[in-house]
C-alpha positions as a Markdown table, in Angstrom:
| # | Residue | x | y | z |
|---|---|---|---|---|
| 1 | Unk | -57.6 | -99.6 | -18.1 |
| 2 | Unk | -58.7 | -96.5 | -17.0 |
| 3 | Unk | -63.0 | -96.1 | -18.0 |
| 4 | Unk | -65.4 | -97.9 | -15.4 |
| 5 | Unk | -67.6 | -99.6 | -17.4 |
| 6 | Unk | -65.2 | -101.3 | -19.4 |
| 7 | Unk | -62.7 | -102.9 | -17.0 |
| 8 | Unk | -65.8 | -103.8 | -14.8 |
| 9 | Unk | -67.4 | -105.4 | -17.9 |
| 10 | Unk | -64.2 | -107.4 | -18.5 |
| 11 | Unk | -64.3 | -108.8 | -15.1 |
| 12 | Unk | -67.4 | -109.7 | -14.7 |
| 13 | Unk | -67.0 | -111.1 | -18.3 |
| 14 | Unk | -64.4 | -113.8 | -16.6 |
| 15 | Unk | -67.2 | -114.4 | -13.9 |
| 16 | Unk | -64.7 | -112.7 | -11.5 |
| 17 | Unk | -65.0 | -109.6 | -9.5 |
| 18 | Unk | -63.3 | -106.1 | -9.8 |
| 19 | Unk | -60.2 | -106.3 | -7.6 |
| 20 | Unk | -59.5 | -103.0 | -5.8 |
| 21 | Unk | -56.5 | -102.4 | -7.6 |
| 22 | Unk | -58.5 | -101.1 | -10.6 |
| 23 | Unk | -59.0 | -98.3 | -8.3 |
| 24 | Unk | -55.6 | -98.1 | -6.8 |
| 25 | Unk | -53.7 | -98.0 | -10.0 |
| 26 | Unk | -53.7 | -97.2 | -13.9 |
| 27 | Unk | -53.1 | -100.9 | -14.5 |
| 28 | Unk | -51.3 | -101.2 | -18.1 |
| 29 | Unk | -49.6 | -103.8 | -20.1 |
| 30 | Unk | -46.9 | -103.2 | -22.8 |
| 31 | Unk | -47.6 | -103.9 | -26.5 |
| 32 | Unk | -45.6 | -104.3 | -29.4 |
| 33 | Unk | -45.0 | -100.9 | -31.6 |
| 34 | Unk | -43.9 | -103.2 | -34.2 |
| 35 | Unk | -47.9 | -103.9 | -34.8 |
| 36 | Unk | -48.8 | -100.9 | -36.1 |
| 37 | Unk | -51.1 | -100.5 | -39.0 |
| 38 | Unk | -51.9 | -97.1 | -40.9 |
| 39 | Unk | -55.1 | -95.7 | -39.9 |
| 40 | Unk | -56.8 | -96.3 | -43.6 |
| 41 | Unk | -55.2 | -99.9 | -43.9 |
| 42 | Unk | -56.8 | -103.2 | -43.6 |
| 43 | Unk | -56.0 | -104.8 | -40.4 |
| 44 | Unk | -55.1 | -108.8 | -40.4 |
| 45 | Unk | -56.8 | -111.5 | -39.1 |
| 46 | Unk | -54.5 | -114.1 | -37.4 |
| 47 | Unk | -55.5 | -117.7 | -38.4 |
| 48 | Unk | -55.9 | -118.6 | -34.3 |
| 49 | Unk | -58.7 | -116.1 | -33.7 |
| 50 | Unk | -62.8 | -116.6 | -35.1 |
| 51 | Unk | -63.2 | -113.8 | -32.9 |
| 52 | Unk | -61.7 | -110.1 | -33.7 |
| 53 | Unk | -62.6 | -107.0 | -31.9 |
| 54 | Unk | -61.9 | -103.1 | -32.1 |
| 55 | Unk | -61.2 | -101.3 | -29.2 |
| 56 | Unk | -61.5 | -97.4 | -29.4 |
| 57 | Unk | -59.0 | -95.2 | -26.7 |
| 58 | Unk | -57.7 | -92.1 | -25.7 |
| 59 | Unk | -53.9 | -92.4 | -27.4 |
| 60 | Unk | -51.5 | -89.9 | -25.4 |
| 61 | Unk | -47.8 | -89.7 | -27.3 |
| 62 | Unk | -45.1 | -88.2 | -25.8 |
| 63 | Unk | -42.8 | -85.2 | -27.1 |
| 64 | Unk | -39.8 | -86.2 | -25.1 |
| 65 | Unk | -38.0 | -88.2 | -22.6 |
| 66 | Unk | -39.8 | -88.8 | -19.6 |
| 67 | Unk | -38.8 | -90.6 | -15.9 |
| 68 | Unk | -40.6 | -90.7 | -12.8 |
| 69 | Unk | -42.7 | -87.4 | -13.1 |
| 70 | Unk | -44.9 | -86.2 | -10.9 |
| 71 | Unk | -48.5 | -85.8 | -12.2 |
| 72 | Unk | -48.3 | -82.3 | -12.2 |
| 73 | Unk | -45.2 | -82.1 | -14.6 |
| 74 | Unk | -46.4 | -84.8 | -16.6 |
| 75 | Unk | -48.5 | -82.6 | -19.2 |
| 76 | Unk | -45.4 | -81.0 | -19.8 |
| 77 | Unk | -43.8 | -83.9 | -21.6 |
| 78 | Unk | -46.6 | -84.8 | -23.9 |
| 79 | Unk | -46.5 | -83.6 | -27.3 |
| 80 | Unk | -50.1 | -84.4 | -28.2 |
| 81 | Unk | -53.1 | -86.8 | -28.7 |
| 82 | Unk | -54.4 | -89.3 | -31.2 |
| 83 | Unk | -57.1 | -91.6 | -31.4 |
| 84 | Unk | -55.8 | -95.6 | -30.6 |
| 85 | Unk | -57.5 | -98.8 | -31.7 |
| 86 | Unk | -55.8 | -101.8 | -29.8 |
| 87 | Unk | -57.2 | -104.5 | -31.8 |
| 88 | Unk | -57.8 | -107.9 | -29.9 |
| 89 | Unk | -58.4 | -111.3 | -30.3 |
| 90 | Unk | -61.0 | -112.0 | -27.8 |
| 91 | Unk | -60.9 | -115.5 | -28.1 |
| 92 | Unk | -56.6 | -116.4 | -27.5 |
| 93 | Unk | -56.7 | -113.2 | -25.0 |
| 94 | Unk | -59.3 | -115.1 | -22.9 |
| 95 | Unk | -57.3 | -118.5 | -23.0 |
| 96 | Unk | -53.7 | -117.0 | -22.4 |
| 97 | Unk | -54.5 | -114.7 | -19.7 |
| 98 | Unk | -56.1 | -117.5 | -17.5 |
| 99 | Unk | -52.1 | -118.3 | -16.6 |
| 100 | Unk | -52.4 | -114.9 | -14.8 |
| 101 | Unk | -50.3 | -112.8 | -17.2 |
| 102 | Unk | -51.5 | -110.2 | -19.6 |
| 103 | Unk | -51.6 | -110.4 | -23.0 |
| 104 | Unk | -49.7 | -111.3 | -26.0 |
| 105 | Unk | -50.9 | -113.0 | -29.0 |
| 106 | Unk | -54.2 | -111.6 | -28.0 |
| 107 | Unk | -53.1 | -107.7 | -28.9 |
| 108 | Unk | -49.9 | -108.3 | -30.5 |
| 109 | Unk | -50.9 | -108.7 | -34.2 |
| 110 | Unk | -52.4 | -105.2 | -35.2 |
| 111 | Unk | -52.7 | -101.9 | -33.6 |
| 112 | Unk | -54.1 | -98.5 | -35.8 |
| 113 | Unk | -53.2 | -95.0 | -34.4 |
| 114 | Unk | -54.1 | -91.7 | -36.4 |
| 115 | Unk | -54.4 | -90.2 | -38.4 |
| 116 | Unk | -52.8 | -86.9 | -36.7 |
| 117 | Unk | -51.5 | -86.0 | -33.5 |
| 118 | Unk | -52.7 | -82.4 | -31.3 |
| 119 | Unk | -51.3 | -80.7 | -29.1 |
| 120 | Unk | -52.7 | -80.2 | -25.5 |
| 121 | Unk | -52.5 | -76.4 | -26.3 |
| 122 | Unk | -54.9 | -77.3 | -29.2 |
| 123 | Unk | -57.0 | -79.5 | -28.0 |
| 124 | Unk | -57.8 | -80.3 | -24.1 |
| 125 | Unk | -58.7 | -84.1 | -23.1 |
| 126 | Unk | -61.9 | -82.9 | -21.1 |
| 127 | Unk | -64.5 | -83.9 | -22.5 |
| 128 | Unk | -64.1 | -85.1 | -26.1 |
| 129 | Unk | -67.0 | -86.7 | -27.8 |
| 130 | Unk | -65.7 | -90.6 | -28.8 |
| 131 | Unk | -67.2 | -92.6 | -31.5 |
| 132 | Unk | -67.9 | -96.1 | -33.1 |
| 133 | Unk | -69.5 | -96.9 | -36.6 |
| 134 | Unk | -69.1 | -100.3 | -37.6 |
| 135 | Unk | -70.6 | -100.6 | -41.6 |
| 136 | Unk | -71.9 | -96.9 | -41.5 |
| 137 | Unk | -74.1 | -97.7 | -38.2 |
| 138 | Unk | -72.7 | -96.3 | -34.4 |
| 139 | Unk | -72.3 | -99.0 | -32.1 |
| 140 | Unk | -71.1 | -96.3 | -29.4 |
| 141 | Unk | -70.6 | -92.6 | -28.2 |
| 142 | Unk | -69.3 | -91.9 | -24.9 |
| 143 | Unk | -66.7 | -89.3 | -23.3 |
| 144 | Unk | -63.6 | -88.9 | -22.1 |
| 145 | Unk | -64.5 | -87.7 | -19.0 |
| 146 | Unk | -65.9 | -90.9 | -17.5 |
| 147 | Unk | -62.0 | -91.9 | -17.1 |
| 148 | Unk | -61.2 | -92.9 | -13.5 |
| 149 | Unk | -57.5 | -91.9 | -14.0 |
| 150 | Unk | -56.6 | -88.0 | -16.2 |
| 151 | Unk | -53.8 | -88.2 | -18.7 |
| 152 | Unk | -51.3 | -86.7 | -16.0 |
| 153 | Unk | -51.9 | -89.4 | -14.0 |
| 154 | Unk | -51.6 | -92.3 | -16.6 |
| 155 | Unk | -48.6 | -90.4 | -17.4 |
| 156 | Unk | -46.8 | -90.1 | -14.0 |
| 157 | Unk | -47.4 | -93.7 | -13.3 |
| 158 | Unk | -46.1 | -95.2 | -16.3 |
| 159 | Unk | -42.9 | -93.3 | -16.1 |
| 160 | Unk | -41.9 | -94.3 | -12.2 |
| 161 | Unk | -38.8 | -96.7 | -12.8 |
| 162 | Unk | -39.5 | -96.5 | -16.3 |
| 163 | Unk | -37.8 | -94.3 | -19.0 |
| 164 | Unk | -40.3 | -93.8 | -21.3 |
| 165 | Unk | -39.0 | -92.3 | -24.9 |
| 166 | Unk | -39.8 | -89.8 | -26.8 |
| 167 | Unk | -42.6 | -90.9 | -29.6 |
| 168 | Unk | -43.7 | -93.5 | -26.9 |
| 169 | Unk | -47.2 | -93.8 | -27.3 |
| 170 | Unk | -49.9 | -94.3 | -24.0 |
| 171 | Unk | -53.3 | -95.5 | -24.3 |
| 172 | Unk | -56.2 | -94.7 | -22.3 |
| 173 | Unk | -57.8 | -97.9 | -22.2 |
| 174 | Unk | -60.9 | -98.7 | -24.0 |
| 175 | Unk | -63.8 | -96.0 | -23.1 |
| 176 | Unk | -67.0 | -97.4 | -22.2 |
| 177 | Unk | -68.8 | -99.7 | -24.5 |
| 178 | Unk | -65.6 | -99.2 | -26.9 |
| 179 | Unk | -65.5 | -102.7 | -28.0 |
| 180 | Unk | -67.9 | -104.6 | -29.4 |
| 181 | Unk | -68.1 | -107.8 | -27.0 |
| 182 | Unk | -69.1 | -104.9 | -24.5 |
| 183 | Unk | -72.6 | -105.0 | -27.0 |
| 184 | Unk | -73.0 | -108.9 | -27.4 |
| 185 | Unk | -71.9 | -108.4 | -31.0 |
| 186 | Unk | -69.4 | -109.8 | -33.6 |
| 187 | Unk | -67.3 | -108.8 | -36.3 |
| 188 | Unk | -67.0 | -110.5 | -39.2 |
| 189 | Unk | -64.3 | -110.3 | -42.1 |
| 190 | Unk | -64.7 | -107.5 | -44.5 |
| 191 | Unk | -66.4 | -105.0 | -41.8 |
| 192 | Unk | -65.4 | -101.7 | -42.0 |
| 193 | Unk | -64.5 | -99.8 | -38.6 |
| 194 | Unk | -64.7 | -96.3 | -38.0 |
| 195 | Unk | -63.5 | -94.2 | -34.8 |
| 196 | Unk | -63.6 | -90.7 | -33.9 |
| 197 | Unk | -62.8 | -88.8 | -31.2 |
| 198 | Unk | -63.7 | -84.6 | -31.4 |
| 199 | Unk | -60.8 | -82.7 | -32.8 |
| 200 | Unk | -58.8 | -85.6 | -33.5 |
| 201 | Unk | -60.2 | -87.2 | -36.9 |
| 202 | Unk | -61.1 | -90.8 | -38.1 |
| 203 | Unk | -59.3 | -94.0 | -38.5 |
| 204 | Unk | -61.6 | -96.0 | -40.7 |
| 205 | Unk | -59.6 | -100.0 | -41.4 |
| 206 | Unk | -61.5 | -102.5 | -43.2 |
| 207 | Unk | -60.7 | -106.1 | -41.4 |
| 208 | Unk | -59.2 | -108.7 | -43.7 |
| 209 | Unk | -59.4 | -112.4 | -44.0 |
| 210 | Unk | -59.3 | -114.9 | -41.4 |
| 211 | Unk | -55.2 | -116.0 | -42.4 |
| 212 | Unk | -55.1 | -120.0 | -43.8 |
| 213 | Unk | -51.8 | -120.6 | -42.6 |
| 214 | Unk | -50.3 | -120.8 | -39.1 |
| 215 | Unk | -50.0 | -123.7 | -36.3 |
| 216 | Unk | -50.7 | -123.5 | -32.4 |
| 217 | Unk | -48.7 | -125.9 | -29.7 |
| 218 | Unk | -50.2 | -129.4 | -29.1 |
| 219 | Unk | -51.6 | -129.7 | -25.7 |
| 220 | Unk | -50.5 | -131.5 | -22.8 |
| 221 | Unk | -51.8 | -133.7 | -19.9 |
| 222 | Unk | -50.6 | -132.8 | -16.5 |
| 223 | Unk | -49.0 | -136.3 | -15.4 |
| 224 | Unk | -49.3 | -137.3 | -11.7 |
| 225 | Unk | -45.4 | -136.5 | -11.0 |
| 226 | Unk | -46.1 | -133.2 | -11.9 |
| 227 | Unk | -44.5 | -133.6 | -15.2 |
| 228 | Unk | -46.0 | -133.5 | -18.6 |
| 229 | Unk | -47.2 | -135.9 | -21.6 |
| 230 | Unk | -48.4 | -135.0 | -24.8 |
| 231 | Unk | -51.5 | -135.4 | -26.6 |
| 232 | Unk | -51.2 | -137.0 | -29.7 |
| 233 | Unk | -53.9 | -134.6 | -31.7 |
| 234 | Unk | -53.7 | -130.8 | -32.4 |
| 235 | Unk | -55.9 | -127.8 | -31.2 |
């Protein structure tokens, strides 16, 4: 999480405010490569979630193995950029990461990256105009250079006691007023999202039908002991 507005959006979402270690370090999370979607496909809608949301990023991919670098080498081990939609559920993110860890079923069911990948010595991250359309209309336009953190620092940091490989794929974090809760707006099934970054292309997915299967846990009540007891109904 690395632009201003966003992560300070997100907070004060949760009624909570920034802590200082937004400003102390590129806080990250891992997600799951195994989510991928093409950057033309329709993404899926999980049957727990009424409420989907796009999330438009700098993606940084890296050309080759890379462990605890400083920030100055860091540029040296990416192969190139890409533009990065990390899909969320909005409504399971907010439940799960009340228990204080970050998230899982909230980002681990679709992810789009495309539909190319440019090198630094074609294409510099200063600067580069990012886009939203959502059904033809733009919902946002920002830059890159309102990130608190450059992509040699993002770098560096995720590599110390880490070995990152090859093809390993960074994200920027969503850039300001990437994401449409950001706008007090919803998606709905069948909208089509487009995002662009300058010099990088489009990624246009259509978002697909709320899934009719699929079961969640049945929730517990906290018994005196400290033990639990299960509620006899489902969520």
């Amino acid at each position: 999480m690395v632009f201003e507005e966003h992560f300070r959006f997100g907070y004060e979402w949760q009624g909570r405010p920034v802590p200082e270690v937004m400003y102390e370090l590129p806080v990250c999370y891992a997600g799951d490569p195994r989510s991928f979607v093409g950057p033309f496909d329709e993404i899926p809608w999980p049957s727990y979630s009424e409420r989907l949301d796009y999330e438009l990023e700098l993606g940084i991919v890296l050309g080759r193995t890379t462990y605890e670098v400083s920030p100055d080498e860091a540029l040296g081990h990416v192969l190139g950029l890409t533009i990065l939609n990390d899909v969320s559920a909005r409504d399971i993110q907010a439940q799960e990461m009340t228990g204080g860890l970050g998230p899982s079923k909230g980002k681990h069911f679709a992810c789009v990256a495309g539909p190319m990948v440019v090198s630094l010595d074609e294409l510099s991250s200063d600067r580069l105009g990012m886009r939203v359309r959502v059904n033809g209309d733009v919902w946002c336009e920002t830059t890159t250079d309102r990130m608190v953190w450059s992509v040699a620092e993002i770098v560096s940091w995720a590599s110390q006691g880490e070995r990152l490989a090859a093809g390993t794929l960074l994200g920027s974090g969503t850039c300001n007023g990437g994401s449409s809760i950001e706008l007090g707006r919803a998606l709905s099934p069948s909208d089509e999202i487009e995002l662009t970054i300058d010099g990088l292309g489009m990624t246009r997915n259509r978002l697909g039908q709320p899934g009719r299967t699929g079961t969640r846990p049945r929730v517990r009540a906290r018994t005196q002991d400290g033990r639990t007891a299960e509620h006899h109904f489902l969520t």
